């Protein structure tokens, strides 16, 4: 049976229920708004983080460049110091020789004067003295040595000029734009630059077959070769071979750099191209070489691959697209 | 405790006893009763509601919570069908609670305080769920397990060989599955 007061109570209950439902809905809407706002802020934050990461990466690439320049300048200083050293010593020997020779020239002058004055006694005395000096100072040897010292010095100066030129073509500061190049030139220039790092431990076996041109930023691509060559040298403990091979396929130029050094354990292969991954002692490797190289090769539309067996050695293969002007021909 | 538990309890009470009963319980427990699934409310509110319900029905709180679990499970299936893919059986479902369901729940409600379950599988038709939680709500788990059996159309039996409420430091719920339709007492190899 339904009484009037029951109906009244029911409508009170319904009113309260309705109010609770409405309050609950408002609360739910507010939570939704809070979440949306949080989401927006989180996204905003993420974008900022992303931007700053991109900025950091740029700086890292820059500092890797600086680090390799630092590493190399020590080697290059050595390469240049050596010829400068012997050229300097040759020149100071030549200065001594010039003293002896100018003394002789003065004595010959005196002989000429004595003969002109008809003083046979004086001239023959001076000639005897000259003969004695020529004997004592080994003038014949000295003249031969002059030639040798000069040739050697010219050679040394030529070497210094070559190193400076290699450095210039290695960095190619003057040309920022991409250009069509024969990668073999870059490889040769880079080899001269890293020679000091390799020469004691490595035999370098060059198999540089003719290849089509590649459109690239030569300075950057040389930086890739440099990283790979330095790594190869560092992987060799006592004595080994670094082999550099160039070849081409339909669409790509292929440069392979292999060493018979320590090799890379399977579990490290996937981490090689990660920034800061290094197995070298603190202070010796920053672990940026390969990650930077990867970025450069990728930017040029190429690929860089690695295969390795521990104890046998490692091969890095860089593939870069053949220049469009070449393939159009 | 998450609001979803409250909204579910609200539904259960209104479905079985009517709108007035819920309104009455709120009044008795001195609660405003504004519950939203995504919000979080004090555990004490849940205890007060269960207390009020127990006063009303004369049923022990533990039995009410177990009933609540049973009621809640098909509601969960309705709201989160991804956790109940076709072809699933109760044992697989219960095995997915810790590593899948509650993990997803945590993503949805980062402030949820979920229990942990460890599993043992002594035989193909058996499952042990080792329950640990500050809240010591093993009876809710029991109800959810019963609800799962009903949902998947299976028969099962369970018993707790260890329990917080017996002085142990965890609960050990040993479940035996007897397949669809079979009558538990016939081929029963559960002790
Ligand atoms: C689709 C299925 C399920 C969903 C969406 C779900 C979700 C939740 C949520 C939201 C809570 C509240 C947490 C809090 O208030 O902080 C909870 C608690 C709980 N869940 Fe689940 N759950 C599911 C299945 C199960 C099953 C099958 C069991 C047991 C066999 C279980 C056992 C428990 C227990 C015992 C609690 C109470 C909290 C505690 O003990 O500390 N859940 N669950
Ligand atoms: N040819 C190689 N043989 C064996 N291991 C190599 C070779 N090349 C690279 N690795 C491994 O990969 C790691 C990363 O090389 P990467 O050039 O990126 O950094 P790094 O050489 O350690 O430091 P740096 O920044 O000075 O180049 C090296 O530490 C080394 O363990
Ligand atoms: Mg390196």
XYZ file of C-alpha atoms and ligand atoms in Angstrom:
595
model
C 0.000 0.000 0.000
C 1.307 3.432 -0.925
C 0.647 6.193 1.565
C 0.957 9.893 0.921
C 3.985 10.210 3.214
C 5.698 7.326 1.397
C 5.310 9.085 -1.927
C 6.605 12.259 -0.347
C 9.641 10.414 1.074
C 10.293 8.825 -2.349
C 10.410 12.181 -4.074
C 12.832 13.461 -1.399
C 15.037 10.449 -2.032
C 14.890 11.067 -5.759
C 15.766 14.722 -5.328
C 18.770 13.837 -3.164
C 19.824 11.127 -5.609
C 19.550 13.562 -8.494
C 21.643 16.141 -6.638
C 24.326 13.527 -5.886
C 24.372 12.426 -9.507
C 24.721 15.995 -10.694
C 27.505 16.710 -8.202
C 29.257 13.498 -9.258
C 28.985 14.470 -12.915
C 30.429 17.938 -12.210
C 33.275 16.368 -10.329
C 33.897 13.978 -13.248
C 33.913 16.870 -15.697
C 36.337 18.744 -13.519
C 38.642 15.714 -13.344
C 38.472 15.487 -17.122
C 39.411 19.136 -17.475
C 42.284 18.694 -15.023
C 43.509 15.703 -17.014
C 43.267 17.597 -20.302
C 45.233 20.461 -18.844
C 47.849 18.083 -17.431
C 48.076 16.382 -20.799
C 48.566 19.687 -22.549
C 51.271 20.712 -20.096
C 52.958 17.333 -20.376
C 52.974 17.628 -24.135
C 54.317 21.141 -23.923
C 57.028 19.954 -21.549
C 57.882 17.073 -23.890
C 58.252 19.422 -26.828
C 60.607 21.654 -24.822
C 62.639 18.608 -23.746
C 62.768 17.462 -27.341
C 63.997 20.835 -28.536
C 66.671 20.994 -25.887
C 67.749 17.434 -26.723
C 68.084 18.369 -30.368
C 70.159 21.369 -29.299
C 72.352 19.192 -27.058
C 72.882 16.745 -29.872
C 74.041 19.547 -32.108
C 76.539 20.640 -29.479
C 77.726 17.071 -29.039
C 78.406 16.708 -32.729
C 80.322 19.960 -32.591
C 82.364 18.904 -29.585
C 83.114 15.545 -31.164
C 84.574 17.444 -34.086
C 86.667 19.512 -31.704
C 87.811 16.399 -29.841
C 88.950 14.691 -33.028
C 90.725 17.856 -34.091
C 92.488 17.860 -30.711
C 93.422 14.206 -30.983
C 94.756 14.751 -34.457
C 96.665 17.947 -33.860
C 99.035 16.016 -31.570
C 99.729 13.543 -34.379
C 100.041 16.274 -36.963
C 102.391 18.313 -34.809
C 104.625 15.246 -34.738
C 104.417 14.794 -38.499
C 105.408 18.407 -39.070
C 108.020 18.618 -36.297
C 110.069 15.799 -37.729
C 110.879 17.412 -41.109
C 111.185 20.831 -39.486
C 113.767 19.286 -37.146
C 116.038 17.908 -39.800
C 115.614 20.887 -42.125
C 116.737 23.135 -39.261
C 119.792 20.992 -38.570
C 120.636 20.807 -42.272
C 120.423 24.565 -42.606
C 122.742 25.126 -39.642
C 125.267 22.646 -41.148
C 124.961 24.483 -44.455
C 125.717 27.750 -42.608
C 128.998 26.235 -41.322
C 129.794 25.016 -44.840
C 129.188 28.511 -46.218
C 131.793 29.893 -43.714
C 134.404 27.384 -44.936
C 133.570 28.019 -48.585
C 133.649 31.811 -48.308
C 137.042 31.553 -46.568
C 138.267 29.528 -49.587
C 136.805 32.054 -52.038
C 138.776 34.853 -50.253
C 141.956 32.818 -50.568
C 141.345 32.267 -54.301
C 140.840 36.021 -54.630
C 144.228 36.555 -53.053
C 145.815 34.086 -55.533
C 144.245 36.002 -58.401
C 145.659 39.310 -56.985
C 149.178 37.828 -56.482
C 149.204 36.470 -60.032
C 148.085 39.868 -61.326
C 150.947 41.551 -59.398
C 153.368 38.912 -60.714
C 154.159 37.747 -57.173
C 154.784 34.046 -57.963
C 156.032 33.333 -54.458
C 152.912 34.627 -52.727
C 150.573 32.893 -55.153
C 152.202 29.492 -54.792
C 152.232 29.889 -50.989
C 148.525 30.709 -50.992
C 147.820 27.773 -53.334
C 149.620 25.412 -50.973
C 147.519 26.751 -48.082
C 144.365 26.259 -50.173
C 145.333 22.681 -50.958
C 145.947 22.063 -47.238
C 142.547 23.480 -46.317
C 140.802 21.552 -49.065
C 142.383 18.449 -47.650
C 141.634 19.249 -43.988
C 138.065 20.404 -44.534
C 137.265 17.585 -46.995
C 135.932 20.168 -49.419
C 134.988 17.589 -52.056
C 132.898 15.743 -49.518
C 131.485 19.017 -48.235
C 130.338 20.053 -51.706
C 128.637 16.693 -52.211
C 127.062 16.980 -48.781
C 125.696 20.427 -49.579
C 123.706 18.966 -52.456
C 122.460 16.149 -50.237
C 121.460 18.481 -47.403
C 119.669 20.786 -49.810
C 117.776 17.929 -51.494
C 116.833 16.509 -48.129
C 115.660 19.902 -46.863
C 113.606 20.554 -49.970
C 112.056 17.151 -49.484
C 111.237 17.920 -45.846
C 109.661 21.240 -46.764
C 107.642 19.521 -49.478
C 106.365 17.080 -46.838
C 105.300 19.902 -44.555
C 103.468 21.512 -47.443
C 101.745 18.208 -48.246
C 100.578 17.738 -44.669
C 99.175 21.245 -44.575
C 97.445 20.641 -47.904
C 96.000 17.308 -46.709
C 94.678 18.993 -43.628
C 93.088 21.648 -45.766
C 91.475 19.151 -48.110
C 90.502 17.043 -45.078
C 88.577 19.808 -43.428
C 87.654 21.667 -46.625
C 86.766 24.708 -44.631
C 86.543 26.797 -47.755
C 83.715 24.782 -49.334
C 80.598 24.310 -47.269
C 78.350 23.161 -50.109
C 77.945 19.596 -51.328
C 79.984 18.642 -54.336
C 80.693 15.640 -56.521
C 83.881 13.983 -55.367
C 85.918 10.850 -55.874
C 85.903 9.311 -52.398
C 89.382 7.884 -53.034
C 90.812 11.413 -52.749
C 89.109 11.826 -49.399
C 90.436 8.458 -48.253
C 93.991 9.380 -49.267
C 93.817 12.777 -47.574
C 92.388 11.199 -44.421
C 95.071 8.510 -44.410
C 97.772 11.177 -44.440
C 96.094 12.898 -41.515
C 95.752 9.752 -39.374
C 99.028 8.267 -40.553
C 100.725 8.945 -37.261
C 98.069 6.903 -35.414
C 98.451 3.936 -37.722
C 102.043 3.734 -38.902
C 103.582 1.930 -35.924
C 101.069 -0.920 -35.700
C 99.369 -1.253 -39.027
C 100.065 -2.270 -42.544
C 97.569 -0.363 -44.644
C 96.321 -2.371 -47.600
C 94.612 -0.093 -50.100
C 92.367 -1.668 -52.718
C 91.051 1.566 -54.155
C 89.213 0.558 -57.318
C 87.806 3.271 -59.579
C 84.382 4.421 -58.378
C 81.751 6.890 -59.586
C 81.572 10.279 -57.904
C 79.466 10.821 -54.825
C 77.683 14.037 -53.964
C 78.631 14.919 -50.432
C 80.111 17.345 -47.992
C 83.728 16.169 -48.265
C 84.780 17.434 -44.838
C 82.047 15.469 -43.143
C 82.558 12.280 -45.119
C 86.280 12.444 -44.370
C 85.404 12.704 -40.707
C 83.570 9.371 -41.073
C 86.633 7.737 -42.670
C 88.796 9.195 -39.976
C 86.644 7.755 -37.193
C 86.599 4.329 -38.824
C 90.355 4.336 -39.456
C 91.212 5.506 -35.949
C 88.902 2.847 -34.465
C 90.503 0.195 -36.668
C 93.958 1.255 -35.520
C 92.877 1.253 -31.880
C 91.402 -2.249 -32.260
C 94.820 -3.600 -33.217
C 96.949 -4.405 -30.217
C 100.456 -5.068 -31.573
C 100.673 -5.580 -35.309
C 97.931 -5.918 -37.884
C 96.443 -4.936 -41.190
C 93.853 -2.326 -42.043
C 92.296 -2.929 -45.437
C 90.445 -0.180 -47.281
C 88.436 -1.238 -50.319
C 86.318 0.810 -52.694
C 83.785 -0.647 -55.097
C 80.398 0.234 -56.513
C 76.997 -1.249 -57.163
C 74.194 -0.052 -59.428
C 73.284 2.848 -57.166
C 75.960 3.046 -54.491
C 79.621 3.563 -53.863
C 80.836 1.108 -51.238
C 83.782 1.787 -48.952
C 84.801 -1.005 -46.651
C 87.300 -0.590 -43.832
C 88.372 -3.809 -42.127
C 90.878 -4.649 -39.473
C 92.156 -7.877 -37.982
C 91.977 -6.445 -34.469
C 90.179 -7.510 -31.304
C 86.651 -7.669 -32.793
C 83.373 -6.682 -31.124
C 81.330 -8.989 -28.873
C 77.850 -9.802 -30.161
C 76.109 -8.002 -27.292
C 77.870 -4.708 -28.117
C 77.013 -4.653 -31.814
C 73.601 -3.095 -31.298
C 75.034 -0.350 -29.050
C 77.929 0.794 -31.237
C 76.129 3.717 -32.810
C 74.652 4.954 -29.535
C 76.172 8.229 -28.307
C 78.691 7.718 -25.489
C 78.979 3.983 -25.974
C 82.661 3.246 -25.519
C 84.779 0.394 -24.193
C 87.864 2.575 -24.087
C 89.291 3.779 -20.785
C 87.976 7.012 -19.280
C 89.616 9.993 -20.921
C 90.587 8.126 -24.057
C 87.302 7.597 -25.910
C 84.164 9.703 -25.708
C 82.098 7.111 -27.550
C 80.846 9.676 -30.027
C 82.833 8.687 -33.120
C 80.444 6.121 -34.500
C 77.232 7.898 -33.498
C 78.386 11.042 -35.243
C 79.523 9.021 -38.273
C 76.143 7.334 -38.404
C 74.405 10.693 -38.408
C 76.616 12.016 -41.209
C 76.143 8.951 -43.412
C 72.405 8.937 -42.814
C 72.222 12.621 -43.723
C 73.871 11.763 -47.048
C 71.226 9.122 -47.756
C 73.664 6.282 -47.127
C 74.068 3.407 -44.707
C 76.787 2.196 -42.408
C 76.962 -1.457 -41.388
C 79.235 -3.517 -39.227
C 80.143 -7.172 -38.991
C 82.632 -8.531 -36.523
C 84.030 -11.682 -34.971
C 85.779 -11.512 -31.643
C 89.462 -12.341 -32.063
C 89.321 -12.124 -35.855
C 88.441 -8.546 -36.685
C 85.836 -6.077 -37.786
C 84.522 -4.681 -41.050
C 82.610 -1.451 -41.422
C 80.846 -0.900 -44.733
C 79.765 2.590 -45.765
C 77.414 2.887 -48.735
C 76.690 6.266 -50.295
C 74.425 6.997 -53.250
C 76.167 7.659 -56.560
C 75.891 11.316 -57.581
C 72.762 11.953 -59.693
C 74.859 13.579 -62.402
C 76.937 10.392 -62.672
C 74.007 7.999 -62.922
C 72.294 10.264 -65.451
C 75.197 9.774 -67.851
C 40.028 3.470 -2.660
C 39.093 4.274 -6.235
C 35.675 5.777 -6.953
C 34.903 2.984 -9.406
C 34.556 0.596 -6.455
C 32.028 2.983 -4.860
C 30.014 3.548 -8.033
C 29.865 -0.210 -8.450
C 28.670 -0.707 -4.864
C 26.099 2.030 -5.421
C 24.805 0.174 -8.471
C 24.655 -3.117 -6.627
C 22.664 -1.690 -3.721
C 20.255 0.180 -6.006
C 19.783 -2.895 -8.218
C 19.016 -5.244 -5.341
C 17.382 -3.004 -2.709
C 16.316 0.115 -4.584
C 17.290 3.773 -4.681
C 15.907 4.446 -1.217
C 18.148 1.814 0.400
C 21.333 3.471 -0.907
C 20.068 6.895 0.143
C 19.296 5.495 3.556
C 22.743 3.881 3.939
C 24.464 7.127 3.033
C 22.435 8.930 5.673
C 23.293 6.304 8.260
C 26.988 6.444 7.437
C 26.924 10.302 7.368
C 28.352 10.455 3.848
C 27.451 12.884 1.059
C 27.770 10.009 -1.445
C 29.092 11.955 -4.407
C 31.248 9.311 -6.145
C 33.053 9.523 -9.453
C 34.950 6.570 -10.892
C 38.239 8.394 -11.499
C 38.418 10.070 -8.090
C 39.827 8.556 -4.900
C 38.043 8.267 -1.533
C 39.038 7.190 1.950
C 38.996 3.447 2.658
C 36.998 4.330 5.800
C 34.053 5.447 3.629
C 33.874 1.988 2.092
C 34.006 0.366 5.550
C 31.241 2.687 6.812
C 29.032 1.798 3.840
C 29.605 -1.931 4.266
C 28.863 -1.491 7.994
C 25.592 0.297 7.246
C 24.661 -2.386 4.769
C 25.413 -5.091 7.289
C 23.185 -3.371 9.869
C 20.381 -3.213 7.346
C 20.571 -6.773 6.077
C 21.921 -8.640 9.074
C 24.565 -10.171 6.823
C 28.202 -10.247 8.029
C 30.462 -7.620 6.359
C 32.793 -10.330 4.951
C 29.882 -12.071 3.204
C 28.657 -8.730 1.832
C 32.080 -7.945 0.387
C 32.238 -11.408 -1.200
C 28.798 -10.860 -2.746
C 29.982 -7.483 -3.917
C 32.959 -9.085 -5.702
C 30.624 -11.523 -7.417
C 28.399 -8.683 -8.537
C 31.306 -6.527 -9.647
C 32.960 -8.988 -12.029
C 30.360 -9.000 -14.838
C 30.225 -5.199 -14.496
C 33.971 -5.090 -15.121
C 33.506 -7.372 -18.129
C 30.965 -4.910 -19.468
C 33.211 -1.918 -18.964
C 36.547 -3.492 -19.934
C 35.748 -6.168 -22.560
C 39.424 -6.242 -23.715
C 40.295 -8.249 -20.623
C 37.740 -10.896 -21.569
C 38.660 -11.993 -25.110
C 36.599 -14.724 -26.775
C 37.781 -18.234 -25.977
C 39.290 -17.278 -22.626
C 38.713 -19.556 -19.636
C 38.511 -18.608 -15.971
C 42.004 -19.886 -15.148
C 43.610 -17.783 -17.908
C 41.596 -14.787 -16.789
C 42.731 -15.087 -13.173
C 46.320 -15.538 -14.334
C 46.079 -12.232 -16.210
C 44.970 -10.165 -13.208
C 48.392 -9.345 -11.806
C 50.526 -8.932 -14.928
C 47.973 -7.492 -17.316
C 44.731 -6.211 -15.797
C 46.023 -4.479 -12.698
C 48.978 -3.144 -14.726
C 46.544 -1.487 -17.121
C 44.411 -0.299 -14.196
C 47.489 1.430 -12.799
C 47.955 3.307 -16.077
C 44.340 4.451 -15.998
C 44.402 5.343 -12.299
C 47.998 6.092 -11.316
C 47.010 6.530 -7.668
C 45.308 3.107 -7.406
C 46.632 0.963 -4.598
C 46.459 -2.525 -6.007
C 47.103 -5.860 -4.321
C 49.843 -8.204 -5.540
C 49.192 -11.756 -6.659
C 51.774 -14.491 -7.050
C 50.769 -17.590 -8.893
C 51.517 -21.274 -8.500
C 50.299 -23.905 -10.912
C 50.530 -27.282 -9.210
C 48.417 -28.984 -11.926
C 46.579 -28.144 -15.144
C 43.269 -27.766 -13.340
C 44.643 -25.955 -10.323
C 45.837 -22.474 -9.503
C 47.155 -20.945 -6.316
C 46.846 -17.175 -5.914
C 49.019 -15.758 -3.173
C 47.405 -12.452 -2.193
C 49.160 -9.602 -0.459
C 47.682 -6.219 0.383
C 47.653 -3.751 3.204
C 43.866 -3.767 2.899
C 43.544 -7.499 3.620
C 40.526 -7.790 1.326
C 40.909 -11.491 0.461
C 37.131 -11.957 0.626
C 36.780 -9.472 -2.232
C 39.180 -11.637 -4.230
C 37.066 -14.675 -3.340
C 33.948 -12.927 -4.631
C 35.725 -11.878 -7.853
C 36.911 -15.475 -8.340
C 33.338 -16.759 -7.879
C 32.144 -14.032 -10.252
C 34.721 -15.143 -12.830
C 33.501 -18.753 -12.616
C 29.929 -17.585 -13.215
C 30.967 -15.287 -16.033
C 32.899 -18.005 -17.890
C 30.217 -20.638 -17.156
C 32.578 -22.853 -15.166
C 32.563 -24.729 -11.903
C 35.346 -24.172 -9.430
C 36.172 -24.602 -5.814
C 38.607 -22.685 -3.676
C 39.864 -22.606 -0.141
C 42.302 -20.427 1.761
C 45.053 -22.482 3.395
C 46.644 -19.323 4.780
C 44.977 -15.990 5.535
C 45.719 -12.578 7.059
C 42.713 -13.128 9.260
C 44.274 -16.336 10.634
C 47.463 -14.520 11.598
C 49.442 -15.307 8.429
C 51.346 -12.602 6.574
C 49.568 -13.316 3.281
C 46.550 -15.166 1.952
C 46.888 -18.348 -0.077
C 43.828 -19.028 -2.225
C 43.947 -22.526 -3.695
C 41.594 -22.908 -6.641
C 40.501 -26.056 -8.400
C 38.773 -25.836 -11.805
C 36.182 -28.433 -12.661
C 35.392 -27.396 -16.190
C 32.154 -26.217 -17.747
C 28.936 -27.910 -16.634
C 30.520 -30.772 -14.648
C 29.118 -31.233 -11.177
C 31.879 -30.486 -8.732
C 31.400 -33.578 -6.581
C 31.759 -36.200 -9.364
C 35.332 -36.139 -10.756
C 36.682 -34.096 -7.914
C 40.391 -34.501 -7.320
C 40.679 -31.423 -5.145
C 41.386 -32.000 -1.508
C 38.706 -6.491 -15.423
C 39.043 -6.929 -14.233
C 39.543 -6.087 -13.084
C 39.694 -4.736 -12.972
C 39.390 -3.662 -14.037
C 40.176 -4.459 -11.652
C 40.402 -3.172 -11.145
C 40.612 -2.893 -9.821
C 40.571 -1.573 -9.233
C 40.305 -0.266 -9.981
C 40.801 -1.703 -7.907
C 40.844 -0.557 -6.888
C 42.213 -0.133 -6.492
C 42.159 1.054 -5.522
O 41.096 1.374 -5.023
O 43.207 1.683 -5.291
C 40.986 -3.112 -7.671
C 41.233 -3.620 -6.431
C 41.307 -4.983 -6.195
N 41.350 -5.976 -7.125
Fe 41.023 -5.826 -9.091
N 40.393 -5.623 -10.989
C 39.986 -6.650 -11.834
C 39.974 -7.992 -11.550
C 40.333 -8.530 -10.342
C 40.289 -9.929 -10.034
C 39.793 -11.042 -10.962
C 40.751 -10.061 -8.742
C 40.958 -11.277 -7.891
C 40.919 -12.467 -8.236
C 41.045 -8.733 -8.262
C 41.448 -8.440 -6.983
C 41.409 -7.184 -6.441
C 41.419 -6.917 -5.025
C 41.450 -7.979 -3.916
C 41.344 -5.531 -4.861
C 41.224 -4.729 -3.553
C 42.409 -3.875 -3.211
C 43.384 -4.573 -2.305
O 43.229 -5.780 -2.012
O 44.356 -3.898 -1.902
N 40.802 -7.823 -9.262
N 40.907 -3.804 -8.848
N 87.089 -1.537 -35.516
C 86.678 -1.806 -34.267
N 87.073 -2.932 -33.626
C 86.666 -3.214 -32.372
N 85.836 -2.415 -31.650
C 85.385 -1.299 -32.240
C 85.765 -0.928 -33.561
N 85.153 0.238 -33.863
C 84.418 0.571 -32.787
N 84.565 -0.334 -31.807
C 83.893 -0.332 -30.494
O 82.855 0.612 -30.520
C 83.005 1.559 -29.474
C 82.444 2.894 -29.918
O 83.248 3.472 -30.949
P 83.213 5.032 -31.139
O 84.118 5.378 -32.250
O 81.785 5.478 -31.254
O 83.743 5.585 -29.766
P 85.223 5.475 -29.172
O 86.180 5.070 -30.245
O 85.155 4.601 -27.952
O 85.498 6.947 -28.709
P 85.748 8.231 -29.666
O 84.640 9.159 -29.308
O 87.077 8.721 -29.291
O 85.664 7.770 -31.091
C 84.472 1.534 -29.151
O 84.720 1.932 -27.808
C 84.818 0.072 -29.373
O 84.461 -0.708 -28.253
Mg 86.222 6.104 -32.148
